[in-house]
Structures are given as structure tokens and as C-alpha cells.
Amino acid sequence: MRFRSTRGATPHVDLRTALLSGLAPDGGLYLPEAVPHLPPLTDAHPAEADIPAIATAVLAPFCDEAISPATLQTIVRETFDFPIPLVRVDERVAVLELFHGPTLAFKDVGARFLARMLAATRDPHTPLVVLTATSGDTGGAVAAAFRGVEGVHAVVLYPAGRVSPLQERQITTVGGNVHAVSIDGSFDDCQRIVKQAFTDRELSRHVRLTSANSINIGRLLPQMVYYVAALRGIESGRHRVTVSVPSGNLGNLTAGLLARLSGLPVHHFVAATNVNAAFGAYLASGERWDRPAVRTSSSAMDVADPSNLERILTLYPDRKAVRAAVRAYAVSDDDTHACMARTAADTGYVLDPHSAVGMYALRRDMRQDPADVGIVLATAHPAKFPDIVERVVGRRVPEPEALAALRTQPVRSTHLEGSESALRAFVLDVAHT
Ligand SMILES: *Cc1c(COP(=O)(O)O)cnc(C)c1O
């Protein structure tokens, strides 16, 4: 498989090049040149049980000589070494729990896969710096995934004071080859500086720079896997299925759309955003959202300028085609909290704020147009947001061991002003020590 840029102004590349560059030279994002048909899974692999087997089948068409079938198999077994259960909350709604990885959020899947793919394909003679902007959860997932990966430095930029204390600990306690950097400004500022770094000639002369944000196609491809596994878990052949995706940068949704374009029988997706509703505004009017990001309870989705919108627009011929595949809902914090409280009271199921945005949007969508079955992607464990969850649900959330352990570890972080030149100096310093 070869990969093309969304902007179409550079040659198509192999997977290794796409992984190691992050952004295409023309500033676009890589997408597979063609979307392969999903392999027939029905007989060989029973239901959702064997996710690594499904992953190997789904991902093999995207890999080329750089990744042998045996290497791919090892990488997916290491990536998907935790359960992804589909939990029914009532007759028609189920939650796909994507939060059983090491940092308790779905981003573990993409980060773990990408880290292993980079380790397998990097040039052993050049220092590789993986630059990542985070609104919270990506940073922790990337830090954990790259811990101790030889020859790779991970630099994680996060907006000072705008990630939860726990998320900050996940980013700043790894140390070693993982460098935490706090920036004055918002997530969008972090993302902008990172994007500028990729077009920085001075930097590219000295280091190989790539990204572990969802601009890197290596983050998105493995996320197709759990959509496939989930639909197998509910015999989608006999039901009309809607999947609700709590969305910020739209990476998770893009992976779902790739799976649907490959033939996965999802009737439509619900793009569930908080009030940072760039995608909904675009679908409704075709207009760009030029407001700054607003802070909400679902902070990992506080994104005003979602980078994967560009991919979605490239995958579909026009806005009407996108609207046939996705319906967008913008959910206020009040509605999110009410949904968390109601879900806990009615079903006993405790959602984190991001997953609750997804649940609220799905319920609204099903009221309008009853699907047979709705699946909400639960993108984070409720214990990652204990203050909000306990206040709203009125119940203590037990703290998983992985989080408790973070409290005793030393924190290491560098504060930089939010400028491209400050980041350049920092990256050069890191790469050459
Ligand atoms: C990152 C994140 C999202 C949004 O995912 P995108 O792929 O950026 O749309 C949703 N929920 C949680 C918990 C996240 O960490």
C-alpha cells in the first residue's frame, strides 16, 4: 500500500516514509492511496475475543516489505495486550470500553502501535524525535508507549494549567527518553507550534522529526481494528448499528470512517463534540469555525481546529457525502453532566465526561431515528476524572493501581514560551545529548 497527501502536491510514499514524516512535505496529511476491502473475518476468528488476529488481518494490507508478517503479528500482539469489552448498558445501547490500556484512554491503542512501528522502521543512524502536542490524554499515552524505546526521543507539549493534575503526572513522570514540555497557551497553540516545527528547515537538517499526534497515519490505522471487533461482537449483519464517537481532533472518527469505507456495516456515525463544535458547523454550513477553543469538562476534546477534518474532506467527494456517513452533535457541559448522572442512576454504568458526550449525542440521535443498536466508544476511564465524576454521580470512583502509582513518582517538566524558536532550540538540545 502507498500513501498520498490530502493536498495532493507530493509523490505517494510507502508506509515507512509516512510514519517517519508525520506530515507530508506539502503540509497535508497522509491517507492510504486506496481503501482496501475488509478481509472476510466471519469464519476464521470468533467474535471479539481474538482482537490481535482481527488486527493482523485488518492491518496487513497497509504494510509493505518494511514490515514482515511476523513483525506485524508481534507488534499487534504487544499493542492489543489488554481487553476491549463491549458492555451492554441497556437493551439497545452498548459501550465499547477502550480504556483498559496502561494510561486508561483509547489513545493507548494508536500510541502503542505507532511506537512499535517506528522502532521497527527507523534509521538506526539518525536520532528520531517524535513531537507531540496534547490536550491531555495523548501525552500520557505517548509517554507510556515510547518509554525506553531505543534511539527515539519523545517530546510532549501540553498547555500549562489546562490538563488535569493526573494527566500531567502521566506525561511528566516517565523521564528518560520522554521529555515533557509545558507551553503558555491553549492546545491549539501547542498544535500550531508542532506543525510549524515540521516545516522548519533548520530542524530537519539536524534531526529526523515525526509526530505521534493523530496527524500520523500510524495512530489511525490500528484504531480501525476495534470498530471491526465491536461490530462482530453484535452480529451487525442482522442489526442497523450506529456508532457514537466522542470527538476532538477527529482521529478516532476518521479511523471509523476508513473502516466503513472498507465495508464495515456501520449505518452512520455520530460525531459527538462538546461546545467546540467545528465539525458540526462545517457539516451544517460548510463554514470554518474561527472561534478559540473553550474549556469544558471533556477537556481532551477542547479542539477548535480539528486536524483530521482535512482527511475526512479528502475521503469524501463533498459535504453531502460526509453527512450521509456522519451526524454531528454539540453537547453542553450541563447536558453531559445530566447524562452521566442519569446513566449511573438508570443503569449503574459510570461514564467519564468524554464518553458521556458520546452517550448524550447517541441518545439524541436514536430519538430522532431509531437504530436497532447504538454503540458508544468509551474513550477514557472515569477514574481519570475523579473530581467531576464523583461530584456529578455522587459516588466514589475506585482508583486503578496504574493511577495510584503515579502519585509517588518524581515529576520532570520544562516550561517554554509558546514560540517556534523556543521549541526548535529545545529539540536540537534533546536530540544531541
Ligand atoms: C483524544 C480524546 C478524544 C478525542 O479523540 P479524537 O481522535 O481527537 O477526536 C476523546 N476522548 C478522550 C478521552 C480523548 O483522550
PDB file of N, CA and C and ligand atoms in Angstrom, residues 99 104-107 134-138 167 187 214 219-220 223 226-227 245-255 272-273 298-303 306-308 352-355 377-381 384-385, ligand 1:
ATOM      1  N   PHE A  99     -10.672   1.768  27.332  1.00  0.00           N
ATOM      2  CA  PHE A  99      -9.800   2.401  28.333  1.00  0.00           C
ATOM      3  C   PHE A  99      -9.098   1.416  29.261  1.00  0.00           C
ATOM      4  N   LEU A 104      -5.232   4.244  30.530  1.00  0.00           N
ATOM      5  CA  LEU A 104      -6.686   4.273  30.738  1.00  0.00           C
ATOM      6  C   LEU A 104      -7.435   5.183  29.765  1.00  0.00           C
ATOM      7  N   ALA A 105      -6.925   5.302  28.532  1.00  0.00           N
ATOM      8  CA  ALA A 105      -7.671   6.016  27.493  1.00  0.00           C
ATOM      9  C   ALA A 105      -7.427   5.324  26.154  1.00  0.00           C
ATOM     10  N   PHE A 106      -8.329   5.580  25.188  1.00  0.00           N
ATOM     11  CA  PHE A 106      -8.251   4.846  23.913  1.00  0.00           C
ATOM     12  C   PHE A 106      -6.960   5.140  23.167  1.00  0.00           C
ATOM     13  N   LYS A 107      -6.330   6.276  23.485  1.00  0.00           N
ATOM     14  CA  LYS A 107      -5.145   6.650  22.719  1.00  0.00           C
ATOM     15  C   LYS A 107      -3.986   5.682  22.926  1.00  0.00           C
ATOM     16  N   THR A 134      -0.433  17.826  23.006  1.00  0.00           N
ATOM     17  CA  THR A 134      -1.503  17.091  23.675  1.00  0.00           C
ATOM     18  C   THR A 134      -2.464  18.026  24.397  1.00  0.00           C
ATOM     19  N   SER A 135      -3.747  17.649  24.351  1.00  0.00           N
ATOM     20  CA  SER A 135      -4.737  18.364  25.162  1.00  0.00           C
ATOM     21  C   SER A 135      -4.957  17.588  26.453  1.00  0.00           C
ATOM     22  N   GLY A 136      -4.193  16.509  26.642  1.00  0.00           N
ATOM     23  CA  GLY A 136      -4.307  15.762  27.884  1.00  0.00           C
ATOM     24  C   GLY A 136      -3.975  14.294  27.723  1.00  0.00           C
ATOM     25  N   ASP A 137      -4.849  13.574  27.044  1.00  0.00           N
ATOM     26  CA  ASP A 137      -4.669  12.127  27.026  1.00  0.00           C
ATOM     27  C   ASP A 137      -3.607  11.624  26.069  1.00  0.00           C
ATOM     28  N   THR A 138      -3.423  12.311  24.945  1.00  0.00           N
ATOM     29  CA  THR A 138      -2.394  11.845  24.006  1.00  0.00           C
ATOM     30  C   THR A 138      -1.038  11.802  24.691  1.00  0.00           C
ATOM     31  N   GLN A 167      -3.385  13.820  34.464  1.00  0.00           N
ATOM     32  CA  GLN A 167      -2.829  13.745  33.109  1.00  0.00           C
ATOM     33  C   GLN A 167      -1.410  14.292  33.106  1.00  0.00           C
ATOM     34  N   PHE A 187      -4.291  24.263  23.713  1.00  0.00           N
ATOM     35  CA  PHE A 187      -3.873  23.111  22.915  1.00  0.00           C
ATOM     36  C   PHE A 187      -3.640  23.514  21.469  1.00  0.00           C
ATOM     37  N   SER A 214      -2.486  12.541  15.996  1.00  0.00           N
ATOM     38  CA  SER A 214      -3.274  11.788  15.023  1.00  0.00           C
ATOM     39  C   SER A 214      -3.075  12.315  13.612  1.00  0.00           C
ATOM     40  N   ARG A 219      -1.108   6.322  13.877  1.00  0.00           N
ATOM     41  CA  ARG A 219      -2.017   6.347  15.026  1.00  0.00           C
ATOM     42  C   ARG A 219      -3.406   5.866  14.614  1.00  0.00           C
ATOM     43  N   LEU A 220      -3.812   6.221  13.384  1.00  0.00           N
ATOM     44  CA  LEU A 220      -5.198   5.969  12.970  1.00  0.00           C
ATOM     45  C   LEU A 220      -5.448   4.532  12.548  1.00  0.00           C
ATOM     46  N   GLN A 223      -6.647   1.980  14.981  1.00  0.00           N
ATOM     47  CA  GLN A 223      -7.948   2.283  15.579  1.00  0.00           C
ATOM     48  C   GLN A 223      -9.102   1.724  14.752  1.00  0.00           C
ATOM     49  N   TYR A 226     -10.730  -1.854  16.419  1.00  0.00           N
ATOM     50  CA  TYR A 226     -11.781  -2.088  17.420  1.00  0.00           C
ATOM     51  C   TYR A 226     -13.174  -1.834  16.882  1.00  0.00           C
ATOM     52  N   TYR A 227     -13.291  -1.027  15.829  1.00  0.00           N
ATOM     53  CA  TYR A 227     -14.614  -0.896  15.200  1.00  0.00           C
ATOM     54  C   TYR A 227     -15.022  -2.241  14.604  1.00  0.00           C
ATOM     55  N   VAL A 245     -18.972   8.529  18.472  1.00  0.00           N
ATOM     56  CA  VAL A 245     -17.542   8.728  18.716  1.00  0.00           C
ATOM     57  C   VAL A 245     -17.313  10.086  19.387  1.00  0.00           C
ATOM     58  N   PRO A 246     -16.928  10.087  20.663  1.00  0.00           N
ATOM     59  CA  PRO A 246     -16.582  11.350  21.322  1.00  0.00           C
ATOM     60  C   PRO A 246     -15.384  11.954  20.593  1.00  0.00           C
ATOM     61  N   SER A 247     -15.518  13.185  20.079  1.00  0.00           N
ATOM     62  CA  SER A 247     -14.544  13.667  19.101  1.00  0.00           C
ATOM     63  C   SER A 247     -13.934  15.015  19.450  1.00  0.00           C
ATOM     64  N   GLY A 248     -12.642  15.138  19.113  1.00  0.00           N
ATOM     65  CA  GLY A 248     -11.911  16.385  19.279  1.00  0.00           C
ATOM     66  C   GLY A 248     -11.168  16.679  17.994  1.00  0.00           C
ATOM     67  N   ASN A 249     -10.031  16.014  17.810  1.00  0.00           N
ATOM     68  CA  ASN A 249      -9.270  16.170  16.585  1.00  0.00           C
ATOM     69  C   ASN A 249      -9.784  15.293  15.444  1.00  0.00           C
ATOM     70  N   LEU A 250     -10.813  14.514  15.693  1.00  0.00           N
ATOM     71  CA  LEU A 250     -11.488  13.679  14.693  1.00  0.00           C
ATOM     72  C   LEU A 250     -10.647  12.517  14.192  1.00  0.00           C
ATOM     73  N   GLY A 251      -9.599  12.135  14.931  1.00  0.00           N
ATOM     74  CA  GLY A 251      -8.787  10.995  14.515  1.00  0.00           C
ATOM     75  C   GLY A 251      -9.540   9.682  14.677  1.00  0.00           C
ATOM     76  N   ASN A 252     -10.188   9.532  15.809  1.00  0.00           N
ATOM     77  CA  ASN A 252     -10.929   8.309  16.061  1.00  0.00           C
ATOM     78  C   ASN A 252     -12.061   8.156  15.046  1.00  0.00           C
ATOM     79  N   LEU A 253     -12.751   9.246  14.771  1.00  0.00           N
ATOM     80  CA  LEU A 253     -13.830   9.203  13.782  1.00  0.00           C
ATOM     81  C   LEU A 253     -13.283   8.860  12.394  1.00  0.00           C
ATOM     82  N   THR A 254     -12.129   9.438  12.043  1.00  0.00           N
ATOM     83  CA  THR A 254     -11.543   9.151  10.730  1.00  0.00           C
ATOM     84  C   THR A 254     -11.229   7.649  10.607  1.00  0.00           C
ATOM     85  N   ALA A 255     -10.722   7.054  11.674  1.00  0.00           N
ATOM     86  CA  ALA A 255     -10.440   5.613  11.638  1.00  0.00           C
ATOM     87  C   ALA A 255     -11.741   4.835  11.418  1.00  0.00           C
ATOM     88  N   ALA A 272     -19.710  13.126  18.231  1.00  0.00           N
ATOM     89  CA  ALA A 272     -20.148  13.789  19.449  1.00  0.00           C
ATOM     90  C   ALA A 272     -19.058  14.741  19.915  1.00  0.00           C
ATOM     91  N   THR A 273     -19.310  16.039  19.806  1.00  0.00           N
ATOM     92  CA  THR A 273     -18.332  17.005  20.303  1.00  0.00           C
ATOM     93  C   THR A 273     -18.929  17.745  21.496  1.00  0.00           C
ATOM     94  N   SER A 298     -15.004  17.950  29.175  1.00  0.00           N
ATOM     95  CA  SER A 298     -14.364  16.911  28.339  1.00  0.00           C
ATOM     96  C   SER A 298     -13.143  17.548  27.684  1.00  0.00           C
ATOM     97  N   SER A 299     -12.130  17.820  28.522  1.00  0.00           N
ATOM     98  CA  SER A 299     -11.022  18.683  28.098  1.00  0.00           C
ATOM     99  C   SER A 299     -10.210  18.111  26.938  1.00  0.00           C
ATOM    100  N   ALA A 300     -10.164  16.787  26.820  1.00  0.00           N
ATOM    101  CA  ALA A 300      -9.381  16.201  25.726  1.00  0.00           C
ATOM    102  C   ALA A 300     -10.047  16.450  24.370  1.00  0.00           C
ATOM    103  N   MET A 301     -11.264  17.005  24.404  1.00  0.00           N
ATOM    104  CA  MET A 301     -11.960  17.318  23.148  1.00  0.00           C
ATOM    105  C   MET A 301     -12.105  18.826  22.947  1.00  0.00           C
ATOM    106  N   ASP A 302     -11.337  19.619  23.692  1.00  0.00           N
ATOM    107  CA  ASP A 302     -11.401  21.076  23.538  1.00  0.00           C
ATOM    108  C   ASP A 302     -10.527  21.502  22.374  1.00  0.00           C
ATOM    109  N   VAL A 303     -10.990  21.236  21.184  1.00  0.00           N
ATOM    110  CA  VAL A 303     -10.217  21.481  19.975  1.00  0.00           C
ATOM    111  C   VAL A 303     -11.047  22.353  19.040  1.00  0.00           C
ATOM    112  N   PRO A 306      -9.896  21.050  14.297  1.00  0.00           N
ATOM    113  CA  PRO A 306      -9.539  19.622  14.294  1.00  0.00           C
ATOM    114  C   PRO A 306      -8.717  19.233  13.075  1.00  0.00           C
ATOM    115  N   SER A 307      -7.534  18.677  13.312  1.00  0.00           N
ATOM    116  CA  SER A 307      -6.617  18.445  12.201  1.00  0.00           C
ATOM    117  C   SER A 307      -7.116  17.386  11.227  1.00  0.00           C
ATOM    118  N   ASN A 308      -7.895  16.413  11.699  1.00  0.00           N
ATOM    119  CA  ASN A 308      -8.317  15.350  10.776  1.00  0.00           C
ATOM    120  C   ASN A 308      -9.517  15.713   9.906  1.00  0.00           C
ATOM    121  N   ASP A 352     -17.115   8.439  31.950  1.00  0.00           N
ATOM    122  CA  ASP A 352     -16.269   9.620  32.147  1.00  0.00           C
ATOM    123  C   ASP A 352     -16.898  10.746  31.310  1.00  0.00           C
ATOM    124  N   PRO A 353     -16.483  12.000  31.484  1.00  0.00           N
ATOM    125  CA  PRO A 353     -17.143  13.096  30.776  1.00  0.00           C
ATOM    126  C   PRO A 353     -17.083  12.981  29.243  1.00  0.00           C
ATOM    127  N   HIS A 354     -15.986  12.468  28.706  1.00  0.00           N
ATOM    128  CA  HIS A 354     -15.884  12.356  27.244  1.00  0.00           C
ATOM    129  C   HIS A 354     -16.871  11.326  26.712  1.00  0.00           C
ATOM    130  N   SER A 355     -16.892  10.175  27.366  1.00  0.00           N
ATOM    131  CA  SER A 355     -17.808   9.118  26.941  1.00  0.00           C
ATOM    132  C   SER A 355     -19.258   9.570  27.132  1.00  0.00           C
ATOM    133  N   LEU A 377     -18.385   4.724  21.964  1.00  0.00           N
ATOM    134  CA  LEU A 377     -16.997   4.459  22.299  1.00  0.00           C
ATOM    135  C   LEU A 377     -16.695   5.148  23.632  1.00  0.00           C
ATOM    136  N   ALA A 378     -16.317   4.363  24.633  1.00  0.00           N
ATOM    137  CA  ALA A 378     -15.902   4.940  25.918  1.00  0.00           C
ATOM    138  C   ALA A 378     -14.408   5.183  25.819  1.00  0.00           C
ATOM    139  N   THR A 379     -14.028   6.465  25.718  1.00  0.00           N
ATOM    140  CA  THR A 379     -12.655   6.795  25.352  1.00  0.00           C
ATOM    141  C   THR A 379     -11.729   6.937  26.558  1.00  0.00           C
ATOM    142  N   ALA A 380     -12.284   7.111  27.751  1.00  0.00           N
ATOM    143  CA  ALA A 380     -11.429   7.199  28.944  1.00  0.00           C
ATOM    144  C   ALA A 380     -12.118   6.547  30.133  1.00  0.00           C
ATOM    145  N   HIS A 381     -11.304   6.094  31.068  1.00  0.00           N
ATOM    146  CA  HIS A 381     -11.803   5.508  32.314  1.00  0.00           C
ATOM    147  C   HIS A 381     -12.310   6.635  33.231  1.00  0.00           C
ATOM    148  N   LYS A 384     -10.052   8.663  35.604  1.00  0.00           N
ATOM    149  CA  LYS A 384      -9.118   9.697  35.164  1.00  0.00           C
ATOM    150  C   LYS A 384      -9.649  11.089  35.481  1.00  0.00           C
ATOM    151  N   PHE A 385     -10.959  11.196  35.746  1.00  0.00           N
ATOM    152  CA  PHE A 385     -11.584  12.495  36.018  1.00  0.00           C
ATOM    153  C   PHE A 385     -12.403  12.408  37.297  1.00  0.00           C
TER     154      PHE A 385
HETATM  155  C1  LIG B   1      -8.362  12.416  22.459  1.00  0.00           C
HETATM  156  C2  LIG B   1      -9.628  12.086  23.118  1.00  0.00           C
HETATM  157  C3  LIG B   1     -10.851  12.196  22.458  1.00  0.00           C
HETATM  158  C4  LIG B   1     -10.957  12.758  21.058  1.00  0.00           C
HETATM  159  O1  LIG B   1     -10.394  11.912  20.092  1.00  0.00           O
HETATM  160  P1  LIG B   1     -10.020  12.472  18.634  1.00  0.00           P
HETATM  161  O2  LIG B   1      -9.457  11.327  17.906  1.00  0.00           O
HETATM  162  O3  LIG B   1      -9.032  13.585  18.849  1.00  0.00           O
HETATM  163  O4  LIG B   1     -11.279  13.002  18.042  1.00  0.00           O
HETATM  164  C5  LIG B   1     -11.979  11.778  23.116  1.00  0.00           C
HETATM  165  N1  LIG B   1     -11.929  11.305  24.371  1.00  0.00           N
HETATM  166  C6  LIG B   1     -10.772  11.192  25.043  1.00  0.00           C
HETATM  167  C7  LIG B   1     -10.797  10.670  26.435  1.00  0.00           C
HETATM  168  C8  LIG B   1      -9.585  11.559  24.442  1.00  0.00           C
HETATM  169  O5  LIG B   1      -8.446  11.437  25.111  1.00  0.00           O
END
